[in-house]
Coordinates of C-alpha atoms (C1' of nucleotides) in Angstrom, one line a residue:
Chain A
M1 CA 0.0 0.0 0.0
F2 CA 2.7 2.4 0.9
L3 CA 4.2 1.9 -2.6
D4 CA 1.0 3.3 -4.1
F5 CA 1.2 6.4 -1.9
I6 CA 4.8 6.9 -2.9
S7 CA 3.9 6.6 -6.6
E8 CA 1.2 9.2 -6.3
V9 CA 3.5 11.6 -4.5
E10 CA 6.2 11.1 -7.2
G11 CA 3.6 11.8 -9.9
L12 CA 2.5 15.0 -8.2
I13 CA 6.0 16.3 -7.8
K14 CA 7.1 15.4 -11.4
A15 CA 4.0 17.1 -12.8
A16 CA 4.7 20.2 -10.7
L17 CA 8.3 20.3 -11.8
D18 CA 7.2 20.1 -15.4
R19 CA 4.8 23.0 -14.8
C20 CA 7.6 25.1 -13.3
G21 CA 9.9 24.0 -16.2
Y22 CA 12.3 22.4 -13.7
K23 CA 14.3 19.3 -14.3
V24 CA 16.0 16.9 -11.9
E25 CA 18.7 14.5 -12.9
E26 CA 17.7 10.9 -13.3
G27 CA 18.6 8.6 -10.5
V28 CA 17.3 6.6 -7.6
N29 CA 15.3 8.7 -5.3
N30 CA 16.1 11.8 -7.3
L31 CA 13.1 13.5 -5.8
G32 CA 14.6 13.3 -2.3
L33 CA 11.7 11.3 -0.8
D34 CA 11.9 10.1 2.7
I35 CA 9.7 8.9 5.5
S36 CA 10.2 11.5 8.2
P37 CA 9.0 12.4 11.6
H38 CA 7.6 15.6 10.1
A39 CA 5.4 14.0 7.4
D40 CA 4.2 10.7 6.0
L41 CA 6.5 11.4 3.1
A42 CA 8.9 14.4 2.8
S43 CA 10.7 15.7 -0.3
S44 CA 14.0 17.6 -0.2
V45 CA 14.0 18.0 -4.0
A46 CA 14.3 21.8 -3.7
F47 CA 17.8 21.5 -2.3
R48 CA 18.9 19.5 -5.4
L49 CA 17.6 22.2 -7.8
A50 CA 19.1 25.1 -5.9
P51 CA 22.6 25.1 -7.4
T52 CA 21.5 25.0 -11.1
L53 CA 18.6 27.4 -10.6
K54 CA 20.6 29.8 -8.5
K55 CA 17.6 30.3 -6.2
S56 CA 17.1 29.5 -2.6
P57 CA 15.7 26.1 -1.8
V58 CA 12.9 27.9 0.2
Q59 CA 11.9 29.8 -2.9
I60 CA 12.0 26.8 -5.1
A61 CA 10.0 24.7 -2.7
K62 CA 7.4 27.5 -2.6
E63 CA 7.1 27.5 -6.4
I64 CA 6.8 23.7 -6.6
H65 CA 4.3 23.7 -3.8
Q66 CA 2.1 26.2 -5.7
A67 CA 2.4 24.2 -8.8
I68 CA 1.2 20.9 -7.2
S69 CA -2.2 20.0 -8.6
G70 CA -5.0 19.5 -6.0
D71 CA -6.0 16.3 -7.8
Y72 CA -5.4 13.8 -5.0
N73 CA -6.3 10.2 -4.5
Y74 CA -4.4 9.1 -1.3
V75 CA -2.8 12.4 -0.5
D76 CA -4.6 14.6 2.0
H77 CA -2.5 17.8 1.8
V78 CA 1.0 19.1 1.1
E79 CA 2.6 21.4 3.6
L80 CA 5.4 23.7 2.8
T81 CA 7.9 23.8 5.6
G82 CA 10.9 26.0 4.6
P83 CA 12.7 24.1 1.9
Y84 CA 10.8 20.9 2.5
L85 CA 7.6 19.6 0.9
N86 CA 5.7 17.5 3.4
F87 CA 3.0 15.1 2.1
F88 CA 0.2 13.7 4.3
M89 CA -2.1 10.7 3.8
N90 CA -5.8 11.1 3.7
R91 CA -8.5 9.1 5.4
R92 CA -9.3 7.2 2.2
F93 CA -5.7 5.9 2.1
L94 CA -5.9 4.7 5.7
N95 CA -9.3 3.1 5.1
T96 CA -8.0 1.3 2.0
V97 CA -5.0 0.0 4.0
L98 CA -7.4 -1.4 6.5
E99 CA -9.6 -2.9 3.9
Q100 CA -6.7 -4.6 2.1
A101 CA -5.2 -5.9 5.3
L102 CA -8.5 -7.6 6.1
A103 CA -8.7 -9.3 2.7
D104 CA -7.7 -12.9 2.3
N105 CA -5.3 -12.3 -0.5
A106 CA -3.5 -9.3 1.0
W107 CA 0.2 -8.8 0.1
T108 CA 0.6 -10.9 -2.9
G109 CA 3.6 -9.2 -4.4
R110 CA 4.5 -7.9 -7.9
L111 CA 7.2 -10.2 -9.2
K112 CA 6.8 -13.4 -11.2
E113 CA 10.3 -14.6 -11.7
K114 CA 11.6 -18.1 -11.1
V115 CA 14.4 -17.8 -8.6
I116 CA 16.9 -20.4 -7.3
V117 CA 18.2 -19.6 -3.8
E118 CA 21.1 -21.8 -2.7
H119 CA 21.7 -21.8 1.0
T120 CA 23.2 -23.7 3.9
S121 CA 25.1 -26.2 1.7
A122 CA 27.2 -27.2 4.7
N123 CA 29.6 -30.0 4.2
P124 CA 28.1 -33.3 5.4
D125 CA 30.9 -33.8 7.9
G126 CA 29.0 -32.9 11.0
P127 CA 26.1 -31.0 12.5
L128 CA 25.2 -27.4 11.7
H129 CA 26.8 -25.0 14.2
V130 CA 25.8 -21.5 15.1
G131 CA 27.8 -20.1 12.2
H132 CA 26.1 -22.3 9.6
I133 CA 22.7 -21.3 10.7
R134 CA 23.4 -17.7 9.9
N135 CA 23.5 -19.0 6.3
S136 CA 20.3 -21.1 6.7
V137 CA 18.3 -18.3 8.4
I138 CA 19.3 -15.6 6.0
G139 CA 18.7 -17.9 3.0
D140 CA 15.4 -19.3 4.2
T141 CA 14.1 -15.8 5.1
L142 CA 15.1 -14.6 1.6
V143 CA 13.3 -17.5 0.1
R144 CA 10.2 -16.5 2.0
I145 CA 10.6 -12.8 1.2
L146 CA 10.9 -13.5 -2.6
R147 CA 7.9 -15.8 -2.4
R148 CA 6.0 -13.0 -0.7
E149 CA 7.0 -10.8 -3.6
G150 CA 5.4 -13.3 -6.0
C151 CA 8.4 -15.2 -7.2
T152 CA 8.5 -19.0 -7.6
V153 CA 11.4 -20.0 -5.5
D154 CA 13.4 -23.2 -5.4
A155 CA 15.5 -23.5 -2.3
E156 CA 18.5 -25.7 -3.0
Y157 CA 21.1 -27.4 -1.0
Y158 CA 24.4 -28.1 -2.8
V159 CA 25.9 -31.2 -1.4
N160 CA 29.7 -31.4 -1.3
D161 CA 30.2 -35.1 -1.6
M162 CA 33.5 -35.0 -3.5
G163 CA 35.7 -32.9 -1.3
R164 CA 38.5 -34.0 0.9
Q165 CA 36.5 -33.6 4.0
E166 CA 34.0 -36.3 2.9
A167 CA 36.9 -38.6 2.1
M168 CA 38.1 -38.0 5.7
V169 CA 34.6 -38.9 6.9
V170 CA 34.8 -42.2 5.0
V171 CA 38.3 -42.9 6.4
G172 CA 36.9 -42.1 9.9
C173 CA 34.0 -44.5 9.4
D174 CA 36.5 -47.3 8.4
R175 CA 38.6 -46.8 11.5
F176 CA 36.0 -45.8 14.1
Q177 CA 32.4 -46.7 14.9
L178 CA 29.4 -44.5 14.4
D179 CA 28.1 -44.4 18.0
G180 CA 24.3 -44.2 17.3
S181 CA 23.9 -40.6 18.4
K182 CA 22.1 -38.2 16.1
P183 CA 23.5 -39.0 12.6
D184 CA 25.2 -35.6 11.9
H185 CA 26.8 -35.6 15.4
A186 CA 27.9 -39.2 15.0
I187 CA 29.5 -38.4 11.7
A188 CA 31.3 -35.4 13.3
K189 CA 32.8 -37.7 15.9
V190 CA 34.5 -40.0 13.5
Y191 CA 35.5 -37.0 11.3
I192 CA 37.2 -35.3 14.2
A193 CA 38.8 -38.5 15.3
A194 CA 40.2 -39.2 11.8
N195 CA 41.7 -35.6 11.7
K196 CA 43.2 -36.1 15.1
A197 CA 44.6 -39.5 14.1
M198 CA 46.2 -37.9 11.1
E199 CA 48.5 -35.9 13.4
T200 CA 50.3 -39.1 14.3
E201 CA 49.5 -41.2 11.2
P202 CA 50.2 -39.0 8.1
E203 CA 49.4 -41.9 5.8
I204 CA 45.7 -41.1 6.5
R205 CA 46.1 -38.2 4.1
T206 CA 47.1 -40.5 1.3
E207 CA 44.2 -42.8 2.2
A208 CA 41.8 -39.9 1.8
D209 CA 43.4 -38.9 -1.5
Q210 CA 42.8 -42.4 -2.8
V211 CA 39.2 -42.3 -1.7
I212 CA 38.7 -39.1 -3.7
Q213 CA 40.3 -40.7 -6.8
R214 CA 38.3 -43.9 -6.5
Y215 CA 35.1 -41.9 -6.0
E216 CA 35.7 -39.8 -9.1
A217 CA 36.5 -42.9 -11.1
G218 CA 33.2 -44.4 -10.0
D219 CA 34.6 -47.3 -7.9
E220 CA 31.4 -49.0 -6.6
E221 CA 32.5 -49.7 -3.1
T222 CA 33.7 -46.1 -2.6
V223 CA 30.6 -44.7 -4.1
A224 CA 28.4 -46.7 -1.7
K225 CA 30.5 -45.7 1.3
I226 CA 30.5 -42.0 0.5
Q227 CA 26.9 -41.8 -0.5
S228 CA 25.7 -43.6 2.6
A229 CA 27.8 -41.4 4.8
V230 CA 26.6 -38.2 3.1
K231 CA 23.0 -39.3 3.3
Y232 CA 23.4 -40.2 6.9
A233 CA 24.8 -36.8 7.8
I234 CA 22.2 -34.9 5.7
K235 CA 19.5 -36.7 7.5
G236 CA 20.7 -35.2 10.8
I237 CA 21.2 -31.8 9.3
E238 CA 17.7 -31.8 7.8
E239 CA 16.3 -32.6 11.2
T240 CA 18.0 -29.6 12.7
L241 CA 16.8 -27.4 9.9
H242 CA 13.2 -28.6 10.3
R243 CA 13.4 -27.5 14.0
M244 CA 13.8 -24.0 12.6
N245 CA 11.1 -24.3 9.9
I246 CA 13.7 -24.5 7.2
R247 CA 13.2 -26.9 4.3
H248 CA 15.0 -27.3 1.0
D249 CA 13.0 -28.1 -2.2
S250 CA 15.9 -29.8 -3.9
Y251 CA 19.4 -31.2 -3.4
H252 CA 22.1 -31.3 -6.0
W253 CA 25.3 -33.3 -5.4
E254 CA 28.6 -32.2 -6.8
S255 CA 29.1 -35.6 -8.2
E256 CA 26.1 -35.2 -10.6
F257 CA 28.0 -32.7 -12.5
V258 CA 31.2 -34.7 -12.8
Q259 CA 29.3 -37.9 -13.9
S260 CA 27.2 -36.0 -16.4
G261 CA 30.3 -34.7 -18.1
D262 CA 29.3 -31.1 -17.4
V263 CA 32.5 -30.4 -15.5
A264 CA 34.7 -31.7 -18.3
E265 CA 32.6 -29.6 -20.8
I266 CA 33.0 -26.5 -18.7
V267 CA 36.8 -27.0 -18.5
G268 CA 36.8 -27.4 -22.3
L269 CA 34.9 -24.2 -22.8
L270 CA 37.3 -22.3 -20.5
E271 CA 40.1 -23.6 -22.6
K272 CA 38.7 -21.9 -25.6
T273 CA 39.0 -18.5 -23.9
G274 CA 42.7 -18.8 -24.5
L275 CA 43.4 -17.9 -20.9
T276 CA 44.3 -21.4 -19.7
E277 CA 47.6 -23.0 -19.3
W278 CA 49.3 -26.1 -17.9
E279 CA 51.5 -25.3 -15.0
E280 CA 53.3 -27.8 -12.8
G281 CA 51.0 -30.5 -14.1
A282 CA 47.8 -28.7 -13.2
F283 CA 45.4 -27.0 -15.6
Q284 CA 44.9 -23.4 -14.7
L285 CA 42.9 -20.3 -15.7
D286 CA 44.7 -16.9 -15.7
L287 CA 42.3 -14.2 -14.4
S288 CA 45.0 -11.6 -13.8
Q289 CA 43.3 -9.3 -16.5
H290 CA 40.3 -9.4 -14.2
G291 CA 42.0 -8.4 -11.1
F292 CA 42.8 -11.8 -9.6
E293 CA 46.4 -12.3 -8.7
K294 CA 46.2 -16.1 -8.2
K295 CA 45.4 -18.4 -11.1
M296 CA 42.3 -20.5 -10.8
V297 CA 43.2 -24.2 -10.8
L298 CA 40.7 -26.2 -12.9
K299 CA 42.2 -29.6 -12.7
R300 CA 44.6 -31.2 -10.2
A301 CA 47.9 -32.7 -11.4
N302 CA 46.4 -36.1 -10.6
G303 CA 43.5 -35.4 -12.9
T304 CA 40.7 -35.1 -10.3
S305 CA 38.3 -32.1 -10.4
L306 CA 38.1 -29.3 -7.9
Y307 CA 35.3 -27.7 -6.0
I308 CA 35.4 -24.6 -8.1
T309 CA 35.0 -26.4 -11.5
R310 CA 32.2 -28.5 -10.1
D311 CA 30.6 -25.3 -8.8
L312 CA 30.9 -23.7 -12.2
A313 CA 28.9 -26.5 -13.7
Y314 CA 26.3 -26.3 -11.0
H315 CA 26.0 -22.5 -11.6
R316 CA 25.5 -23.1 -15.3
W317 CA 22.7 -25.5 -14.5
K318 CA 21.2 -23.0 -12.2
S319 CA 21.3 -20.1 -14.7
E320 CA 19.7 -22.4 -17.3
N321 CA 16.9 -23.3 -15.0
S322 CA 15.9 -20.0 -13.5
D323 CA 15.5 -16.3 -14.1
R324 CA 17.6 -15.3 -11.1
S325 CA 19.9 -17.3 -8.8
V326 CA 21.0 -16.2 -5.4
D327 CA 23.9 -17.7 -3.4
I328 CA 24.2 -17.3 0.3
L329 CA 27.9 -17.6 1.3
G330 CA 30.1 -17.0 4.3
A331 CA 32.8 -14.3 4.2
D332 CA 35.5 -16.9 3.6
H333 CA 34.0 -17.4 0.1
K334 CA 34.3 -13.8 -1.0
L335 CA 37.3 -14.2 -3.2
V336 CA 36.3 -17.6 -4.7
S337 CA 32.8 -16.4 -5.5
G338 CA 34.4 -13.4 -7.3
Q339 CA 36.6 -15.8 -9.4
L340 CA 33.6 -18.0 -10.1
R341 CA 31.5 -15.0 -11.3
T342 CA 34.3 -13.8 -13.5
A343 CA 34.7 -17.3 -15.0
L344 CA 31.0 -17.5 -15.7
R345 CA 31.1 -14.1 -17.3
L346 CA 33.9 -15.3 -19.6
L347 CA 31.6 -18.2 -20.7
G348 CA 28.6 -15.9 -21.2
I349 CA 26.7 -17.5 -18.4
R350 CA 24.4 -15.4 -16.2
E351 CA 26.1 -14.7 -12.8
P352 CA 24.5 -15.4 -9.5
E353 CA 23.6 -12.6 -7.1
V354 CA 25.8 -13.3 -4.1
V355 CA 24.8 -12.5 -0.5
I356 CA 27.9 -12.6 1.8
F357 CA 27.5 -12.8 5.5
E358 CA 30.4 -12.2 7.9
F359 CA 31.6 -14.7 10.5
V360 CA 30.0 -15.7 13.8
S361 CA 32.7 -16.4 16.3
L362 CA 32.9 -17.7 19.8
P363 CA 34.6 -15.7 22.6
T364 CA 37.3 -18.3 22.2
G365 CA 37.8 -17.7 18.5
S366 CA 36.3 -18.9 15.3
M367 CA 34.6 -22.3 14.9
S368 CA 35.9 -25.4 13.3
T369 CA 34.0 -28.6 12.6
R370 CA 37.3 -30.4 11.9
K371 CA 38.7 -29.5 15.3
G372 CA 35.4 -30.1 17.1
K373 CA 35.4 -26.5 18.2
F374 CA 31.8 -25.3 17.8
I375 CA 28.4 -24.8 19.4
S376 CA 26.0 -26.9 17.5
A377 CA 22.6 -25.6 16.4
D378 CA 21.0 -28.4 18.2
E379 CA 22.7 -27.5 21.5
L380 CA 21.6 -23.9 21.0
L381 CA 18.0 -24.9 20.2
D382 CA 17.9 -27.3 23.2
E383 CA 19.1 -24.6 25.5
V384 CA 16.8 -21.9 24.2
E385 CA 13.9 -24.3 24.3
S386 CA 14.5 -25.3 27.9
R387 CA 14.6 -21.6 28.9
A388 CA 11.4 -21.0 27.0
Y389 CA 9.8 -23.9 28.8
E390 CA 10.7 -22.4 32.1
E391 CA 9.3 -19.1 31.0
V392 CA 6.0 -20.5 29.7
S393 CA 5.6 -22.7 32.8
M394 CA 5.9 -19.7 35.0
R395 CA 3.5 -17.6 33.0
R396 CA 0.9 -20.2 32.2
P397 CA 1.0 -22.7 35.1
E398 CA -2.6 -23.7 34.5
E399 CA -1.8 -25.1 31.0
D400 CA -0.8 -28.7 30.5
E401 CA 2.6 -30.1 29.7
A402 CA 1.8 -30.6 26.0
F403 CA 0.9 -26.9 25.6
R404 CA 4.0 -25.7 27.4
R405 CA 6.3 -28.0 25.3
K406 CA 4.7 -26.9 22.1
V407 CA 4.9 -23.2 22.9
A408 CA 8.5 -23.6 24.1
K409 CA 9.4 -25.3 20.8
Q410 CA 7.8 -22.5 18.7
V411 CA 9.2 -19.7 20.8
A412 CA 12.7 -21.3 20.8
A413 CA 12.8 -21.7 17.0
G414 CA 11.6 -18.1 16.5
A415 CA 14.0 -16.7 19.1
V416 CA 17.0 -18.3 17.4
R417 CA 15.9 -17.2 13.9
Y418 CA 15.2 -13.7 15.0
D419 CA 18.4 -13.4 16.9
V420 CA 20.3 -14.3 13.7
V421 CA 18.3 -12.4 11.1
R422 CA 18.0 -9.1 13.0
V423 CA 21.6 -8.3 12.4
S424 CA 22.8 -7.0 9.0
A425 CA 24.7 -9.8 7.1
D426 CA 27.8 -7.7 6.8
K427 CA 28.4 -7.4 10.5
A428 CA 30.7 -10.0 12.1
T429 CA 29.1 -11.1 15.3
M430 CA 30.2 -12.8 18.5
F431 CA 27.8 -15.5 19.7
D432 CA 26.3 -14.5 23.0
W433 CA 24.3 -16.9 25.2
K434 CA 22.7 -14.1 27.1
Q435 CA 21.4 -12.4 24.0
A436 CA 20.2 -15.6 22.5
L437 CA 18.2 -16.5 25.6
D438 CA 16.7 -13.0 26.1
F439 CA 13.0 -13.0 25.3
E440 CA 12.4 -9.4 25.7
K441 CA 11.8 -6.6 23.2
L442 CA 14.4 -7.2 20.6
S443 CA 13.3 -10.8 20.1
A444 CA 10.8 -13.1 18.3
P445 CA 8.8 -13.7 21.5
F446 CA 8.1 -10.0 21.7
I447 CA 6.5 -10.1 18.3
Q448 CA 4.8 -13.5 18.8
Y449 CA 3.4 -12.1 22.0
S450 CA 1.8 -9.1 20.2
H451 CA 0.3 -11.5 17.8
A452 CA -1.1 -13.7 20.6
R453 CA -2.6 -10.6 22.2
A454 CA -4.3 -9.6 19.0
C455 CA -5.7 -13.2 18.7
S456 CA -6.9 -13.1 22.3
I457 CA -9.0 -10.0 21.5
L458 CA -10.4 -11.6 18.4
R459 CA -11.3 -14.7 20.3
K460 CA -13.3 -12.8 22.8
G461 CA -15.1 -10.5 20.4
E462 CA -17.5 -11.3 17.5
G463 CA -16.4 -12.3 14.0
A464 CA -15.9 -9.9 11.2
K465 CA -18.8 -7.5 10.7
P466 CA -19.3 -4.0 9.1
F467 CA -17.5 -1.2 10.8
Q468 CA -16.9 2.5 10.3
A469 CA -13.2 3.0 9.7
D470 CA -13.5 6.7 10.1
L471 CA -13.9 6.2 13.8
L472 CA -10.3 5.2 14.1
T473 CA -8.8 8.6 14.8
G474 CA -6.7 8.0 17.9
E475 CA -2.9 8.7 17.5
N476 CA -2.0 5.1 18.2
E477 CA -4.7 3.8 15.8
I478 CA -3.5 5.9 12.9
A479 CA 0.1 5.1 13.7
L480 CA -0.7 1.4 13.6
I481 CA -2.5 1.7 10.3
K482 CA 0.4 3.5 8.8
M483 CA 2.8 0.9 10.1
I484 CA 0.6 -1.9 8.5
A485 CA 0.8 0.1 5.3
Q486 CA 4.5 -0.1 5.2
F487 CA 4.6 -3.9 4.8
D488 CA 4.8 -3.8 1.0
L489 CA 7.5 -1.2 1.1
V490 CA 9.7 -3.3 3.4
I491 CA 9.2 -6.5 1.5
D492 CA 10.0 -4.7 -1.7
R493 CA 13.2 -3.2 -0.3
A494 CA 14.3 -6.5 1.4
A495 CA 13.7 -8.4 -1.8
R496 CA 15.5 -5.9 -4.0
E497 CA 18.5 -5.5 -1.7
L498 CA 18.5 -9.1 -0.6
K499 CA 18.6 -7.8 3.0
P500 CA 16.3 -9.8 5.3
H501 CA 17.2 -7.8 8.4
H502 CA 15.0 -5.0 7.2
L503 CA 12.0 -7.2 7.7
A504 CA 13.2 -8.0 11.3
T505 CA 13.4 -4.3 12.1
Y506 CA 9.9 -3.8 10.6
A507 CA 8.5 -6.7 12.7
R508 CA 9.7 -5.1 15.9
E509 CA 8.2 -1.7 14.9
L510 CA 4.9 -3.3 13.9
A511 CA 4.7 -5.1 17.2
E512 CA 5.6 -2.0 19.2
S513 CA 2.9 -0.1 17.3
F514 CA 0.3 -2.8 18.1
N515 CA 1.3 -2.8 21.7
L516 CA 0.6 0.9 22.0
F517 CA -2.8 0.4 20.4
Y518 CA -3.4 -2.5 22.8
R519 CA -2.4 -0.4 25.8
Y520 CA -4.2 2.8 25.0
S521 CA -7.2 1.8 22.8
P522 CA -9.4 -0.7 24.7
V523 CA -11.3 -2.8 22.2
L524 CA -13.8 -5.0 24.0
D525 CA -14.8 -2.3 26.5
A526 CA -15.3 0.5 23.9
P527 CA -18.8 1.8 22.9
P528 CA -20.4 -0.5 20.3
E529 CA -19.5 1.3 17.1
L530 CA -16.0 2.2 18.1
R531 CA -15.6 -1.4 19.4
D532 CA -16.5 -2.7 15.9
A533 CA -13.9 -0.4 14.3
R534 CA -11.2 -1.3 16.7
M535 CA -12.0 -5.0 16.3
A536 CA -11.4 -4.6 12.6
L537 CA -8.1 -2.8 13.3
A538 CA -7.1 -5.6 15.7
R539 CA -7.9 -8.1 13.0
A540 CA -5.9 -6.2 10.4
A541 CA -3.0 -5.9 12.8
R542 CA -3.2 -9.7 13.5
N543 CA -3.0 -10.4 9.8
A544 CA 0.0 -8.1 9.3
L545 CA 1.8 -9.6 12.3
R546 CA 1.0 -13.1 11.2
T547 CA 2.2 -12.4 7.6
T548 CA 5.3 -10.7 8.9
L549 CA 6.1 -13.6 11.2
E550 CA 5.4 -16.2 8.5
T551 CA 7.7 -14.4 6.2
L552 CA 10.4 -14.5 8.9
G553 CA 9.8 -18.2 9.3
I554 CA 8.6 -17.7 12.8
D555 CA 5.5 -19.4 14.1
A556 CA 2.6 -17.0 14.8
L557 CA 1.2 -18.4 18.0
E558 CA -2.5 -17.7 18.8
T559 CA -1.8 -18.2 22.5
M560 CA 1.4 -18.4 24.5
Chain B
rG1 C1' 52.3 -7.1 2.6
rG2 C1' 47.7 -6.9 -0.8
rG3 C1' 42.2 -7.4 -1.3
rC4 C1' 37.2 -7.2 0.8
rG5 C1' 34.1 -6.1 5.1
rC6 C1' 33.2 -3.7 9.7
rG7 C1' 34.0 0.4 13.7
rU8 C1' 27.3 4.4 16.2
rG9 C1' 26.0 5.8 24.7
rG10 C1' 29.0 0.7 29.6
rC11 C1' 27.3 -3.7 26.2
rC12 C1' 24.4 -5.3 21.4
rU13 C1' 22.3 -3.2 17.2
rA14 C1' 19.1 0.1 13.2
rG15 C1' 20.1 4.2 10.2
rU16 C1' 25.1 4.5 5.5
rC17 C1' 23.7 1.8 -0.9
rA18 C1' 20.0 6.9 -2.6
rG19 C1' 23.7 13.2 2.1
rG20 C1' 18.7 16.8 4.4
rA21 C1' 14.8 19.2 9.5
rU22 C1' 16.1 17.2 17.4
rA23 C1' 21.3 10.4 15.6
rA24 C1' 16.6 5.5 16.6
rG25 C1' 15.9 0.8 19.5
rG26 C1' 17.3 -3.1 22.9
rC27 C1' 20.4 -4.9 27.2
rG28 C1' 22.2 -3.1 31.7
rG29 C1' 21.2 1.4 35.6
rC30 C1' 17.6 4.5 38.1
rA31 C1' 12.1 5.7 39.0
rG32 C1' 7.0 4.2 38.0
rC33 C1' 2.3 1.1 35.9
rC34 C1' -1.3 -5.4 36.9
rU35 C1' -9.6 -4.2 40.9
rC36 C1' -7.7 -2.6 33.1
rC37 C1' -8.7 -7.3 26.1
rU38 C1' -2.1 -12.4 28.4
rA39 C1' 3.2 -7.5 32.5
rA40 C1' 7.3 -12.2 27.1
rG41 C1' 3.8 -5.6 28.0
rC42 C1' 3.7 0.0 28.9
rU43 C1' 5.8 4.9 30.8
rG44 C1' 9.6 8.2 32.5
rU45 C1' 14.9 9.2 33.4
rA46 C1' 20.3 9.3 32.9
rG47 C1' 23.9 8.0 29.3
rA48 C1' 26.8 9.4 22.1
rU49 C1' 33.6 13.6 20.3
rC50 C1' 28.6 8.3 15.0
rG51 C1' 37.0 5.0 15.6
rG52 C1' 40.7 9.5 14.4
rG53 C1' 42.1 13.3 10.9
rG54 C1' 41.5 15.9 6.4
rG55 C1' 38.3 17.0 2.1
rU56 C1' 33.6 17.7 -1.1
rU57 C1' 28.8 20.3 0.0
rC58 C1' 24.2 25.3 1.7
rG59 C1' 24.2 20.7 4.7
rA60 C1' 28.1 14.5 6.3
rA61 C1' 26.9 8.8 10.8
rU62 C1' 26.0 8.6 5.3
rC63 C1' 30.2 10.6 -0.3
rC64 C1' 36.1 10.9 -1.3
rC65 C1' 41.3 10.5 0.7
rC66 C1' 44.8 9.2 4.7
rC67 C1' 45.5 6.8 9.4
rC68 C1' 44.2 3.4 13.6
rG69 C1' 41.6 -1.0 15.4
rC70 C1' 38.9 -5.7 14.5
rG71 C1' 37.2 -9.8 11.2
rC72 C1' 37.7 -12.7 6.7
rC73 C1' 40.6 -14.1 2.5
rC74 C1' 45.1 -14.5 -0.5
rG75 C1' 45.6 -23.8 -1.0
rC76 C1' 46.5 -28.7 -6.9
rC77 C1' 41.0 -27.4 0.7
rA78 C1' 35.9 -26.5 0.6

RNA sequence: GGGCGCGUGGCCUAGUCAGGAUAAGGCGGCAGCCUCCUAAGCUGUAGAUCGGGGGUUCGAAUCCCCCCGCGCCCGCCA
């Protein structure tokens, strides 16, 4: 809805500029529009015109203001405040927002593209840890945001089954026993043990190399061993992802692209660029003309393929099977993903849009699966869930065990997701138990609670019935409607910039806005007509909160 | 050493891409609000040289340059 208001204001200003004979340079937000405490939408365009027109911004703003036509749809009036043009929404706009938020098909989005989002793709050598889930949460939230925008999205997991780490898992399985614990954790134990053993038995390295070669050559016994280990680990990883409402639509294994011949084909195509050469037995691509100092190795001296070439083949497949593809990658992949994109460009293949997130570290340093130095996502979820259980038991002692367990699970999953997604991806973070276990304002439970309160009112009142939206004139009521209106703007921005944290910020603001309404505008005790109008607003807010939470992948509890 | 990213009250973060009217939240501190639709809530209060220095501009947390600090990368690993 807010996007419609912005479009109207843009039209009014452009028409007024034409009338005055003024021109602004083309560019994003060249009209200087901004949501501001002084107006629903403010324009500082007069400042931009001042240097060329050699007039004061105040004078220019005055002229534009006089030239603005009074033909409004959603605009109520335009105020001239010094050099600023302040636009205000009319009642009709507020009422339309309410009406749309009450409709079943509210917020359907404007895009239609087919998008592939690849996220998580953690090596199947152990459980997801608190660093991996930053990838999963950002990725899954983007999947949901793009779907909300109308895109058809395929969430994909790229399985690294051909790497050295998987060979080490197989070596580990040969030497040690899987102990029957959760599959991904069991795999991690033998993987860590194999790495530890390698310190005193260097021949393990050779053993792993042989596994890689045999696997690439299609040796049956090796194929069976690797694939069963990979599937076993993935089973555990999926289970963890499901606890956080994260599901992939499809899995692609690296080996697919080697077996299909795609990798060999890609290497052949790169050879035709004339930038390749054999050096010390390995086949390499020189990207120095493109700003990369190091050559990109396409084939090892022993003939086996590398992650990067397999990844090139996968990316070609993705670009052929989508309109857009998005990769979620940790900061350690910055350089490689740059090389990958350059190589794709050389081949005329559409490049992926890459979302990089910075590292999550522990107070003791960065995490490592290989060294067994990490806090697993399961550990985190268990801990948060038990804290949530205490909390709900204290608040709702009359409810039974099943209720409290269920609420604790949903609160925990939400709390973990929110704690991750609220921070901008390009900020390195330090994992903090205190913050992860805090269920107050800057958290999912705060938003879930607002939603539950709205549901509580709706449960106690009557169902939907006619109401007079014009009665909603209180400061908090209007502020809440305006906040609901911003949903489309926020989704649009988050989808365009691929920044899910904008939605997290919005969710908090929406909940805050609802809480003020809840506190200062009694619904059930209001006089009949006002009560009906406030019921409608509570319902609209419930819908907005529910949709926001769903888009964040957080369960919208009706009671908690 | 080079490349990329980050630096905002005691702590954590939004705002930076697209410069604009008093720098916005949370945690922690202090002081209040449950005969009132769930207090996982609400209100008030104290607390900020927006890492430092230069520059561009009518105007800089935001753009440019230099410096400092932190993170990540610079493998025939992934």
